[in-house]
Coordinates of C-alpha atoms in Angstrom, one line a residue:
Chain P
M985 CA -9.7 -89.8 -23.7
A986 CA -9.1 -87.9 -27.0
R987 CA -8.7 -84.1 -26.6
L988 CA -8.9 -81.3 -28.7
N989 CA -5.8 -79.3 -29.5
S990 CA -5.1 -75.8 -30.8
W991 CA -5.0 -77.0 -34.5
V992 CA -8.3 -78.6 -34.6
L993 CA -9.8 -75.0 -33.0
F994 CA -7.9 -73.2 -35.9
R995 CA -9.4 -75.5 -38.3
M996 CA -12.7 -74.8 -36.8
A997 CA -12.2 -71.0 -37.0
L998 CA -11.3 -71.3 -40.4
R999 CA -14.6 -73.2 -41.3
A1000 CA -16.5 -71.0 -39.6
S1001 CA -15.9 -68.4 -42.4
L1002 CA -18.2 -70.7 -44.4
L1003 CA -21.1 -71.0 -42.0
Q1004 CA -23.3 -68.9 -43.7
A1005 CA -22.3 -70.4 -47.3
T1006 CA -25.5 -72.9 -47.0
W1007 CA -27.6 -70.2 -45.4
N1008 CA -31.5 -71.2 -45.8
Y1009 CA -35.0 -70.4 -44.3
E1010 CA -35.6 -73.9 -43.1
R1011 CA -32.3 -74.7 -41.1
Q1012 CA -30.5 -71.1 -41.4
Q1013 CA -26.9 -72.0 -40.3
G1014 CA -27.2 -75.5 -39.6
V1015 CA -25.2 -77.3 -42.2
G1016 CA -22.1 -74.4 -42.1
W1017 CA -22.5 -75.5 -38.3
A1018 CA -21.9 -79.2 -38.7
Y1019 CA -19.3 -78.4 -41.4
S1020 CA -17.4 -76.1 -38.8
L1021 CA -17.7 -78.8 -36.0
E1022 CA -16.5 -81.5 -38.4
P1023 CA -12.9 -81.2 -37.5
A1024 CA -13.3 -81.7 -33.9
L1025 CA -15.8 -84.8 -34.4
E1026 CA -13.1 -86.2 -36.6
R1027 CA -10.7 -86.2 -33.5
L1028 CA -13.1 -87.2 -30.9
L1029 CA -15.1 -89.8 -33.0
P1030 CA -12.8 -92.1 -34.9
D1031 CA -15.4 -94.5 -36.2
P1032 CA -17.1 -92.9 -39.4
R1033 CA -20.6 -94.3 -39.2
Q1034 CA -21.1 -92.6 -35.6
R1035 CA -19.2 -89.5 -36.6
A1036 CA -21.7 -89.1 -39.6
E1037 CA -24.7 -89.8 -37.4
R1038 CA -23.5 -87.0 -35.2
L1039 CA -23.0 -84.7 -37.9
A1040 CA -26.5 -85.3 -39.3
E1041 CA -27.8 -84.5 -35.6
H1042 CA -25.9 -81.1 -36.2
T1043 CA -27.2 -80.0 -39.2
A1044 CA -30.6 -79.0 -37.5
Y1045 CA -31.6 -75.4 -37.3
F1046 CA -29.1 -73.2 -35.8
N1047 CA -28.8 -69.3 -36.1
T1048 CA -26.5 -66.8 -34.4
Q1049 CA -24.5 -63.7 -35.4
P1050 CA -21.9 -65.3 -37.7
T1051 CA -18.7 -63.9 -36.2
M1052 CA -19.8 -64.6 -32.4
A1053 CA -20.6 -68.4 -34.0
S1054 CA -17.0 -68.8 -33.1
V1055 CA -17.7 -68.9 -29.5
A1056 CA -20.7 -71.1 -29.4
L1057 CA -18.3 -73.5 -31.8
G1058 CA -15.9 -73.8 -28.8
V1059 CA -18.7 -74.4 -26.3
V1060 CA -20.0 -77.2 -28.2
A1061 CA -16.8 -78.6 -29.2
G1062 CA -16.0 -78.7 -25.0
L1063 CA -19.4 -80.5 -24.7
E1064 CA -18.8 -83.0 -27.6
E1065 CA -15.5 -83.9 -26.2
R1066 CA -17.5 -84.6 -23.1
R1067 CA -19.8 -86.5 -24.8
A1068 CA -17.2 -88.7 -26.5
A1069 CA -16.2 -89.6 -23.0
G1070 CA -19.3 -90.7 -22.0
E1071 CA -20.1 -87.5 -19.7
G1072 CA -21.7 -84.8 -21.7
P1073 CA -25.4 -84.2 -22.5
D1074 CA -27.5 -86.4 -24.6
A1075 CA -29.0 -84.9 -27.9
A1076 CA -31.8 -82.9 -26.7
A1077 CA -29.9 -81.3 -24.4
M1078 CA -27.5 -80.4 -26.8
G1079 CA -30.1 -78.9 -28.9
R1080 CA -31.4 -76.7 -25.7
V1081 CA -27.6 -75.5 -25.2
K1082 CA -26.8 -74.4 -28.9
S1083 CA -30.5 -72.6 -29.0
V1084 CA -29.6 -70.7 -25.7
L1085 CA -26.0 -70.1 -27.2
G1086 CA -27.5 -68.8 -30.7
S1087 CA -30.0 -66.4 -29.2
S1088 CA -27.7 -65.0 -26.5
L1089 CA -24.8 -64.5 -28.8
A1090 CA -26.9 -63.1 -31.6
A1091 CA -28.2 -60.3 -29.4
L1092 CA -24.5 -59.5 -28.6
G1093 CA -23.1 -59.8 -31.8
D1094 CA -25.9 -58.1 -33.8
R1095 CA -25.5 -54.7 -31.7
L1096 CA -21.6 -55.1 -31.6
F1097 CA -21.1 -55.9 -35.4
W1098 CA -24.3 -54.8 -37.3
M1099 CA -25.2 -51.6 -35.5
T1100 CA -22.2 -50.0 -34.4
L1101 CA -18.8 -51.6 -35.7
R1102 CA -19.8 -52.1 -39.5
P1103 CA -21.4 -48.7 -39.5
L1104 CA -18.1 -47.3 -38.2
A1105 CA -16.0 -48.7 -40.6
A1106 CA -17.8 -47.4 -43.1
C1107 CA -17.7 -43.6 -41.9
V1108 CA -13.7 -44.3 -41.2
G1109 CA -13.3 -45.2 -44.9
A1110 CA -15.9 -42.5 -46.2
L1111 CA -13.8 -40.1 -44.2
L1112 CA -10.4 -41.0 -45.5
A1113 CA -11.3 -42.0 -49.1
P1114 CA -11.3 -38.4 -50.6
A1115 CA -7.5 -38.1 -49.7
G1116 CA -6.8 -41.4 -51.3
M1117 CA -9.2 -44.2 -52.1
V1118 CA -6.8 -47.1 -51.4
R1119 CA -6.4 -45.5 -47.9
G1120 CA -10.2 -45.2 -47.3
A1121 CA -10.9 -48.5 -48.5
L1122 CA -7.8 -50.0 -46.4
A1123 CA -9.3 -48.1 -43.2
L1124 CA -12.6 -49.5 -43.6
W1125 CA -11.4 -53.2 -44.0
L1126 CA -8.8 -53.1 -41.0
C1127 CA -11.3 -51.0 -38.7
Y1128 CA -13.9 -53.7 -38.9
N1129 CA -11.6 -56.9 -39.3
A1130 CA -9.5 -55.9 -36.3
V1131 CA -12.5 -56.9 -34.2
H1132 CA -14.3 -59.5 -36.8
L1133 CA -11.1 -61.8 -37.3
T1134 CA -9.9 -61.6 -33.6
L1135 CA -13.2 -62.8 -32.5
R1136 CA -13.6 -65.2 -35.5
F1137 CA -10.0 -66.9 -34.7
R1138 CA -10.0 -66.5 -30.7
G1139 CA -13.6 -67.1 -30.2
V1140 CA -13.5 -70.9 -30.6
G1141 CA -10.5 -71.3 -28.0
W1142 CA -12.5 -69.1 -25.7
G1143 CA -16.0 -71.0 -25.8
Y1144 CA -13.8 -74.2 -25.5
R1145 CA -11.9 -73.3 -22.4
H1146 CA -14.7 -71.6 -20.6
G1147 CA -17.6 -74.0 -21.6
P1148 CA -21.5 -72.7 -21.3
E1149 CA -20.2 -70.2 -18.5
V1150 CA -18.5 -68.3 -21.4
L1151 CA -22.1 -66.4 -21.6
G1152 CA -21.4 -64.9 -18.0
E1153 CA -21.0 -61.2 -17.0
R1154 CA -17.5 -61.1 -18.3
L1155 CA -18.3 -61.6 -22.0
R1156 CA -21.5 -59.4 -21.8
G1157 CA -19.5 -56.7 -19.7
A1158 CA -16.7 -57.1 -22.3
V1159 CA -19.0 -56.6 -25.5
G1160 CA -21.2 -54.2 -23.9
W1161 CA -18.0 -52.0 -23.0
L1162 CA -16.9 -52.6 -26.8
T1163 CA -20.5 -51.7 -28.3
L1164 CA -20.8 -48.5 -26.1
L1165 CA -17.0 -47.4 -27.2
I1166 CA -17.7 -47.7 -30.8
S1167 CA -20.9 -46.0 -30.5
L1168 CA -19.1 -43.1 -29.1
G1169 CA -16.3 -43.0 -31.7
G1170 CA -18.8 -43.3 -34.4
C1171 CA -20.8 -40.1 -33.2
V1172 CA -17.4 -38.4 -33.3
V1173 CA -16.2 -39.7 -36.5
L1174 CA -19.6 -39.1 -38.2
G1175 CA -19.6 -35.4 -37.0
I1176 CA -16.2 -35.2 -38.5
L1177 CA -17.4 -36.8 -41.7
T1178 CA -20.5 -34.5 -41.9
A1179 CA -18.2 -31.1 -41.5
T1180 CA -15.9 -32.7 -44.1
L1181 CA -18.7 -33.2 -46.5
L1182 CA -20.1 -29.3 -45.8
A1183 CA -16.4 -27.9 -46.3
P1184 CA -13.8 -30.4 -47.9
G1185 CA -10.3 -29.1 -47.2
G1186 CA -11.9 -25.8 -45.2
V1187 CA -13.4 -24.8 -48.7
P1188 CA -17.3 -24.8 -48.1
R1189 CA -19.3 -26.4 -50.6
S1190 CA -22.2 -24.1 -52.3
L1191 CA -25.2 -23.1 -50.5
V1192 CA -27.5 -25.6 -52.7
F1193 CA -25.3 -28.4 -51.5
Q1194 CA -25.2 -27.5 -48.1
V1195 CA -29.2 -27.1 -47.7
M1196 CA -29.5 -30.2 -49.6
L1197 CA -27.2 -32.2 -47.5
L1198 CA -29.3 -30.9 -44.3
T1199 CA -32.4 -31.8 -45.7
G1200 CA -31.5 -35.1 -46.8
I1201 CA -30.5 -35.7 -42.8
G1202 CA -33.8 -34.4 -42.0
V1203 CA -35.5 -36.7 -44.4
G1204 CA -33.4 -39.7 -43.1
F1205 CA -34.4 -39.0 -39.4
V1206 CA -38.0 -39.5 -40.6
V1207 CA -37.1 -42.4 -42.5
A1208 CA -35.1 -44.2 -39.6
L1209 CA -38.3 -44.1 -37.8
R1210 CA -40.3 -46.2 -40.2
P1211 CA -39.5 -49.8 -41.5
R1212 CA -41.4 -49.1 -45.0
P1213 CA -40.1 -47.9 -47.4
S1214 CA -36.6 -48.7 -46.9
P1215 CA -33.9 -45.8 -47.0
T1216 CA -33.1 -47.8 -50.5
E1217 CA -36.5 -47.1 -51.9
W1218 CA -36.2 -43.6 -50.5
A1219 CA -32.7 -42.8 -52.3
L1220 CA -34.6 -44.4 -55.4
G1221 CA -37.6 -41.7 -55.0
I1222 CA -35.1 -38.8 -54.3
A1223 CA -33.3 -39.7 -57.6
A1224 CA -36.5 -39.6 -59.7
L1225 CA -37.5 -36.5 -57.6
C1226 CA -34.2 -34.8 -58.6
I1227 CA -34.5 -36.0 -62.2
A1228 CA -37.8 -34.3 -62.6
A1229 CA -36.5 -31.1 -61.2
A1230 CA -33.8 -30.7 -63.6
W1231 CA -35.9 -31.7 -66.4
M1232 CA -38.7 -29.4 -65.3
R1233 CA -35.9 -26.5 -65.2
G1234 CA -34.8 -27.2 -68.7
A1235 CA -31.5 -27.4 -70.5
Chain S
M1081 CA -16.5 -53.5 -77.0
H1082 CA -13.8 -54.1 -79.6
D1083 CA -10.9 -52.9 -77.7
P1084 CA -8.9 -55.8 -76.0
S1085 CA -8.5 -53.8 -73.0
A1086 CA -12.0 -53.1 -72.7
A1087 CA -12.7 -56.9 -72.7
I1088 CA -10.0 -57.5 -69.8
R1089 CA -11.5 -54.6 -68.0
I1090 CA -15.0 -56.2 -68.1
L1091 CA -13.8 -59.7 -67.2
G1092 CA -12.0 -58.1 -64.1
T1093 CA -15.5 -56.3 -63.4
L1094 CA -17.2 -59.7 -63.3
L1095 CA -14.5 -61.4 -61.2
V1096 CA -15.0 -58.6 -58.5
A1097 CA -18.9 -58.9 -58.7
G1098 CA -18.3 -62.8 -58.1
I1099 CA -15.9 -62.2 -55.0
A1100 CA -18.5 -59.5 -53.7
A1101 CA -21.1 -62.0 -54.0
L1102 CA -19.0 -64.5 -51.9
D1103 CA -17.6 -62.0 -49.2
A1104 CA -21.4 -60.6 -48.7
T1105 CA -22.6 -63.8 -47.2
P1106 CA -21.2 -67.3 -48.1
V1107 CA -17.4 -66.8 -47.4
A1108 CA -15.8 -64.9 -44.5
Q1109 CA -17.9 -61.4 -44.4
T1110 CA -14.6 -59.5 -44.4
L1111 CA -16.4 -56.1 -46.0
L1112 CA -14.3 -56.9 -49.2
S1113 CA -17.8 -56.6 -50.7
Q1114 CA -18.5 -52.9 -49.5
P1115 CA -19.0 -50.3 -52.1
L1116 CA -16.0 -48.3 -51.2
V1117 CA -13.4 -51.2 -51.5
T1118 CA -15.2 -52.5 -54.7
A1119 CA -15.0 -49.1 -56.0
T1120 CA -11.2 -48.8 -55.1
V1121 CA -10.6 -52.1 -57.1
L1122 CA -12.7 -50.9 -60.0
G1123 CA -11.1 -47.5 -60.1
A1124 CA -8.0 -48.8 -60.6
I1125 CA -9.1 -51.5 -63.3
W1126 CA -11.0 -48.5 -65.3
G1127 CA -8.4 -45.9 -64.5
D1128 CA -11.0 -43.4 -63.2
W1129 CA -10.7 -42.8 -59.2
H1130 CA -13.0 -40.0 -59.5
T1131 CA -16.0 -41.4 -60.8
A1132 CA -15.7 -44.7 -58.7
L1133 CA -15.3 -42.3 -55.5
E1134 CA -18.6 -40.4 -56.3
V1135 CA -20.5 -43.5 -56.9
G1136 CA -18.9 -45.7 -54.5
L1137 CA -19.2 -42.9 -51.5
V1138 CA -22.9 -42.8 -52.0
L1139 CA -23.5 -46.5 -52.3
Q1140 CA -21.3 -47.0 -49.1
I1141 CA -23.1 -44.4 -46.8
L1142 CA -26.4 -45.9 -47.9
S1143 CA -25.6 -49.4 -47.5
A1144 CA -24.0 -49.1 -44.1
A1145 CA -27.4 -48.6 -42.7
T1146 CA -28.9 -51.9 -44.3
L1147 CA -28.6 -54.3 -41.6
P1148 CA -28.5 -58.2 -42.3
L1149 CA -30.4 -59.0 -38.9
G1150 CA -31.9 -62.3 -38.4
A1151 CA -33.9 -63.9 -41.3
R1152 CA -34.4 -60.4 -43.2
T1153 CA -32.8 -60.3 -46.6
P1154 CA -31.3 -57.0 -47.0
E1155 CA -30.6 -55.1 -50.4
D1156 CA -27.6 -56.8 -52.1
Y1157 CA -25.2 -53.7 -52.0
A1158 CA -22.4 -56.0 -52.4
V1159 CA -23.0 -57.0 -56.1
G1160 CA -25.3 -54.0 -56.6
G1161 CA -22.4 -51.6 -55.7
V1162 CA -20.2 -53.2 -58.4
I1163 CA -22.9 -52.9 -60.9
G1164 CA -23.6 -49.3 -60.2
I1165 CA -19.9 -48.2 -59.7
S1166 CA -18.9 -50.1 -63.5
V1167 CA -22.1 -48.8 -65.1
A1168 CA -20.8 -45.3 -64.2
L1169 CA -17.2 -46.1 -65.2
I1170 CA -18.4 -47.2 -68.5
A1171 CA -20.2 -44.2 -69.3
A1172 CA -17.8 -41.9 -67.9
T1173 CA -14.7 -43.7 -69.9
R1174 CA -16.5 -43.3 -73.3
H1175 CA -16.8 -39.5 -72.7
P1176 CA -14.3 -38.0 -70.0
F1177 CA -15.7 -34.4 -69.8
A1178 CA -16.7 -33.4 -66.1
M1179 CA -20.2 -32.9 -67.0
V1180 CA -20.4 -36.4 -68.6
R1181 CA -18.7 -37.7 -65.6
E1182 CA -21.3 -36.3 -63.3
S1183 CA -24.3 -37.6 -65.2
S1184 CA -22.7 -41.2 -65.6
A1185 CA -22.4 -41.0 -61.7
L1186 CA -26.0 -40.3 -61.2
L1187 CA -26.7 -43.2 -63.8
G1188 CA -24.5 -45.5 -61.9
A1189 CA -25.9 -44.5 -58.5
I1190 CA -29.4 -45.3 -59.8
A1191 CA -28.1 -48.6 -61.5
G1192 CA -26.7 -49.5 -58.1
L1193 CA -29.7 -48.6 -56.1
L1194 CA -31.9 -50.6 -58.6
A1195 CA -29.6 -53.6 -58.9
S1196 CA -29.4 -53.9 -55.0
V1197 CA -33.1 -54.1 -54.7
G1198 CA -33.2 -56.2 -57.7
G1199 CA -30.5 -58.6 -56.0
V1200 CA -33.1 -59.3 -53.0
G1201 CA -35.1 -61.7 -55.3
L1202 CA -31.9 -63.3 -56.2
L1203 CA -30.8 -64.1 -52.8
K1204 CA -34.1 -65.4 -51.6
W1205 CA -33.9 -67.8 -54.7
Q1206 CA -30.5 -69.1 -53.5
R1207 CA -31.5 -69.3 -50.1
R1208 CA -34.6 -71.4 -50.9
R1209 CA -32.6 -73.4 -53.3
N1210 CA -30.2 -74.4 -50.3
E1211 CA -33.2 -75.8 -48.3
G1212 CA -32.9 -78.6 -50.7
L1213 CA -29.0 -78.9 -50.4
S1214 CA -29.3 -79.0 -46.6
R1215 CA -32.0 -81.8 -46.7
W1216 CA -30.2 -83.7 -49.1
C1217 CA -26.8 -83.1 -46.8
E1218 CA -28.6 -84.6 -43.8
A1219 CA -30.2 -87.6 -45.7
A1220 CA -26.5 -88.4 -47.4
L1221 CA -24.8 -88.0 -43.8
R1222 CA -27.2 -90.2 -42.3
D1223 CA -26.2 -92.5 -45.3
G1224 CA -22.9 -92.7 -44.3
Q1225 CA -21.4 -90.2 -46.8
L1226 CA -18.9 -87.8 -44.7
G1227 CA -18.0 -85.8 -47.9
A1228 CA -21.6 -84.4 -48.1
L1229 CA -20.9 -81.4 -45.9
A1230 CA -17.8 -80.5 -48.5
A1231 CA -19.8 -81.2 -51.4
A1232 CA -22.7 -79.1 -50.3
H1233 CA -20.6 -76.2 -49.5
R1234 CA -19.1 -76.3 -52.8
A1235 CA -22.0 -76.3 -54.6
A1236 CA -23.4 -73.4 -52.8
I1237 CA -20.3 -71.5 -53.0
V1238 CA -20.0 -72.0 -56.8
L1239 CA -23.8 -71.2 -57.2
S1240 CA -23.5 -68.0 -55.3
F1241 CA -20.3 -66.9 -57.3
A1242 CA -22.0 -67.6 -60.8
V1243 CA -25.2 -65.7 -59.7
G1244 CA -23.0 -62.7 -58.7
V1245 CA -21.1 -62.7 -62.2
T1246 CA -24.0 -63.5 -64.2
Y1247 CA -26.1 -60.8 -62.5
C1248 CA -23.6 -58.2 -63.2
A1249 CA -23.2 -59.4 -66.7
V1250 CA -26.7 -58.8 -67.5
W1251 CA -26.8 -55.4 -66.1
L1252 CA -23.9 -54.3 -67.8
A1253 CA -25.2 -55.7 -71.2
V1254 CA -28.5 -54.1 -70.7
A1255 CA -27.6 -50.8 -68.6
A1256 CA -24.2 -49.7 -69.7
P1257 CA -25.2 -48.9 -73.4
L1258 CA -27.9 -47.1 -72.3
A1259 CA -26.2 -45.2 -69.8
V1260 CA -23.4 -44.5 -72.6
K1261 CA -25.8 -42.7 -74.6
L1262 CA -28.0 -40.8 -71.9
A1263 CA -24.9 -39.8 -70.1
S1264 CA -23.5 -38.0 -73.3
A1265 CA -27.2 -36.9 -74.8
E1266 CA -28.6 -35.7 -72.0
S1267 CA -25.4 -34.5 -69.6
L1268 CA -26.6 -31.0 -68.8
R1269 CA -29.8 -32.3 -67.0
L1270 CA -28.3 -35.3 -65.5
A1271 CA -25.2 -33.5 -64.2
R1272 CA -28.0 -31.2 -62.7
A1273 CA -29.9 -33.8 -61.2
F1274 CA -26.9 -35.4 -59.7
S1275 CA -25.9 -32.2 -58.1
L1276 CA -29.1 -32.2 -56.1
A1277 CA -29.5 -35.9 -55.4
Q1278 CA -25.6 -36.3 -54.1
P1279 CA -26.0 -34.3 -50.7
L1280 CA -29.8 -35.5 -50.5
W1281 CA -28.4 -38.9 -50.7
L1282 CA -25.4 -38.5 -48.3
G1283 CA -27.7 -36.5 -46.0
L1284 CA -30.0 -39.5 -45.7
G1285 CA -27.2 -42.1 -45.2
V1286 CA -25.6 -39.9 -42.6
A1287 CA -29.1 -39.7 -40.7
Q1288 CA -29.4 -43.4 -40.8
L1289 CA -26.0 -43.9 -39.5
L1290 CA -26.4 -41.2 -37.0
H1291 CA -29.8 -43.0 -35.7
A1292 CA -27.8 -46.2 -35.4
F1293 CA -25.0 -44.7 -33.1
V1294 CA -27.0 -42.4 -30.9
Q1295 CA -29.8 -44.8 -30.1
R1296 CA -32.2 -42.0 -28.7
R1297 CA -29.4 -41.0 -26.1
L1298 CA -29.2 -37.3 -26.0
A1299 CA -25.6 -37.4 -25.0
R1300 CA -24.3 -39.3 -27.8
A1301 CA -26.3 -36.7 -30.3
A1302 CA -24.3 -33.8 -28.4
L1303 CA -21.3 -35.6 -28.9
F1304 CA -22.0 -35.8 -32.5
G1305 CA -22.9 -32.0 -32.5
V1306 CA -19.3 -31.1 -30.5
A1307 CA -17.7 -33.1 -33.1
L1308 CA -19.3 -31.5 -36.1
V1309 CA -18.7 -28.0 -35.1
A1310 CA -15.3 -28.5 -33.8
A1311 CA -14.1 -30.2 -37.1
W1312 CA -15.7 -27.3 -38.9
L1313 CA -14.1 -24.8 -37.2
V1314 CA -11.0 -26.6 -37.6
L1315 CA -11.4 -27.1 -41.2
M1316 CA -12.1 -23.3 -41.7
V1317 CA -9.6 -21.8 -39.3
G1318 CA -7.2 -24.2 -40.1
S1319 CA -7.1 -23.7 -43.9
P1320 CA -5.1 -21.0 -45.6

């Protein structure tokens, strides 16, 4: 029975970087998923006809948080290994496993990456950028990718080794703790960033700036509670208002 | 733009737009496309870190709260950021006075916000186009063509890069000359408008980020407050 080695798992992780390249409303990450799984099927199914059929099966609908997809890829590669040996689930059962993996990992990943880690990285970058833009940009990139790239490249191996049980309490607990830590860190960094905006380098900004910043924060809380208009649309409205105010005051 | 170095800078800007369009969704998603990162690269290309930072910081704080959850198509701050920052840099390079710089930053930030909103339509168009690509890919695989997956990925990546570059080029061709004229003709009023808009934008973004971190938990809000007061005290007492 053919087994997957670490080189194959690494190639899958590399291809997972292109998971969203063909994202569409019908199958979402389906085609990217099949492309990422191809190195495993190349090893497990030497017959090109059978491999093409199996890949076509995997182009069906799939969606999850893109970094966490690595874990799902590892699990499904393990199941495909068993399937190639005549033991694993059939196509319908594989579809159900993918669906459960996708939704569970999305629930964990969206909270970790989109709602906490990306905002934290932005805050760290914004905090350090005034002292040196390269430093700020590098801090933003490293802060995010320390977690993102680790999970992308190690996630396939974790999923492969643990199988569907990877979704157990251990992973949920670890991701939950990490999300909590990042949220708390985010509160602290954002507090420091706000103080730096009010008094950069210990020199307080003008009263107008301070009042406007606090007004912006107040408006932002109201905006955050409503889905529409979006913050970007609010920002455009603010721009129009400020230009009108500057014009009314005259040159 | 008869200056050869300006042409090289424009080409560099378009390349950054293409890379940002790729990093945002189709390739890797490593946050190379975030406005602060692209502002750093564009600041180096145009030799003006100050203007790049002013626009980049505003767009970064606003984009950080824009979430690509589920099937939602978020505003395209990747290419929008490149457009906004480069419009500001082009306008500021032509008239390097402090007030013109501020007015350029305002025009750049507005161009960036408008381009981000306008980019949503293009992203949706690409995604709809990928539907046909995915159907073709499945049919080709069922036909035994194993190279179909790689071909589909190549096509989608080339399309995404080309759309990013073209969108940026169109914006620069239309908005940059307008920004150059406006920034010098109405520099006083626009600089004044920027001094009002910048803190409002930053405040709006800070509130969005705080909302994401706090998640209606009082203890986390208190932690933010303590960090704010402590950092403010350190800044005020620690400075000479």
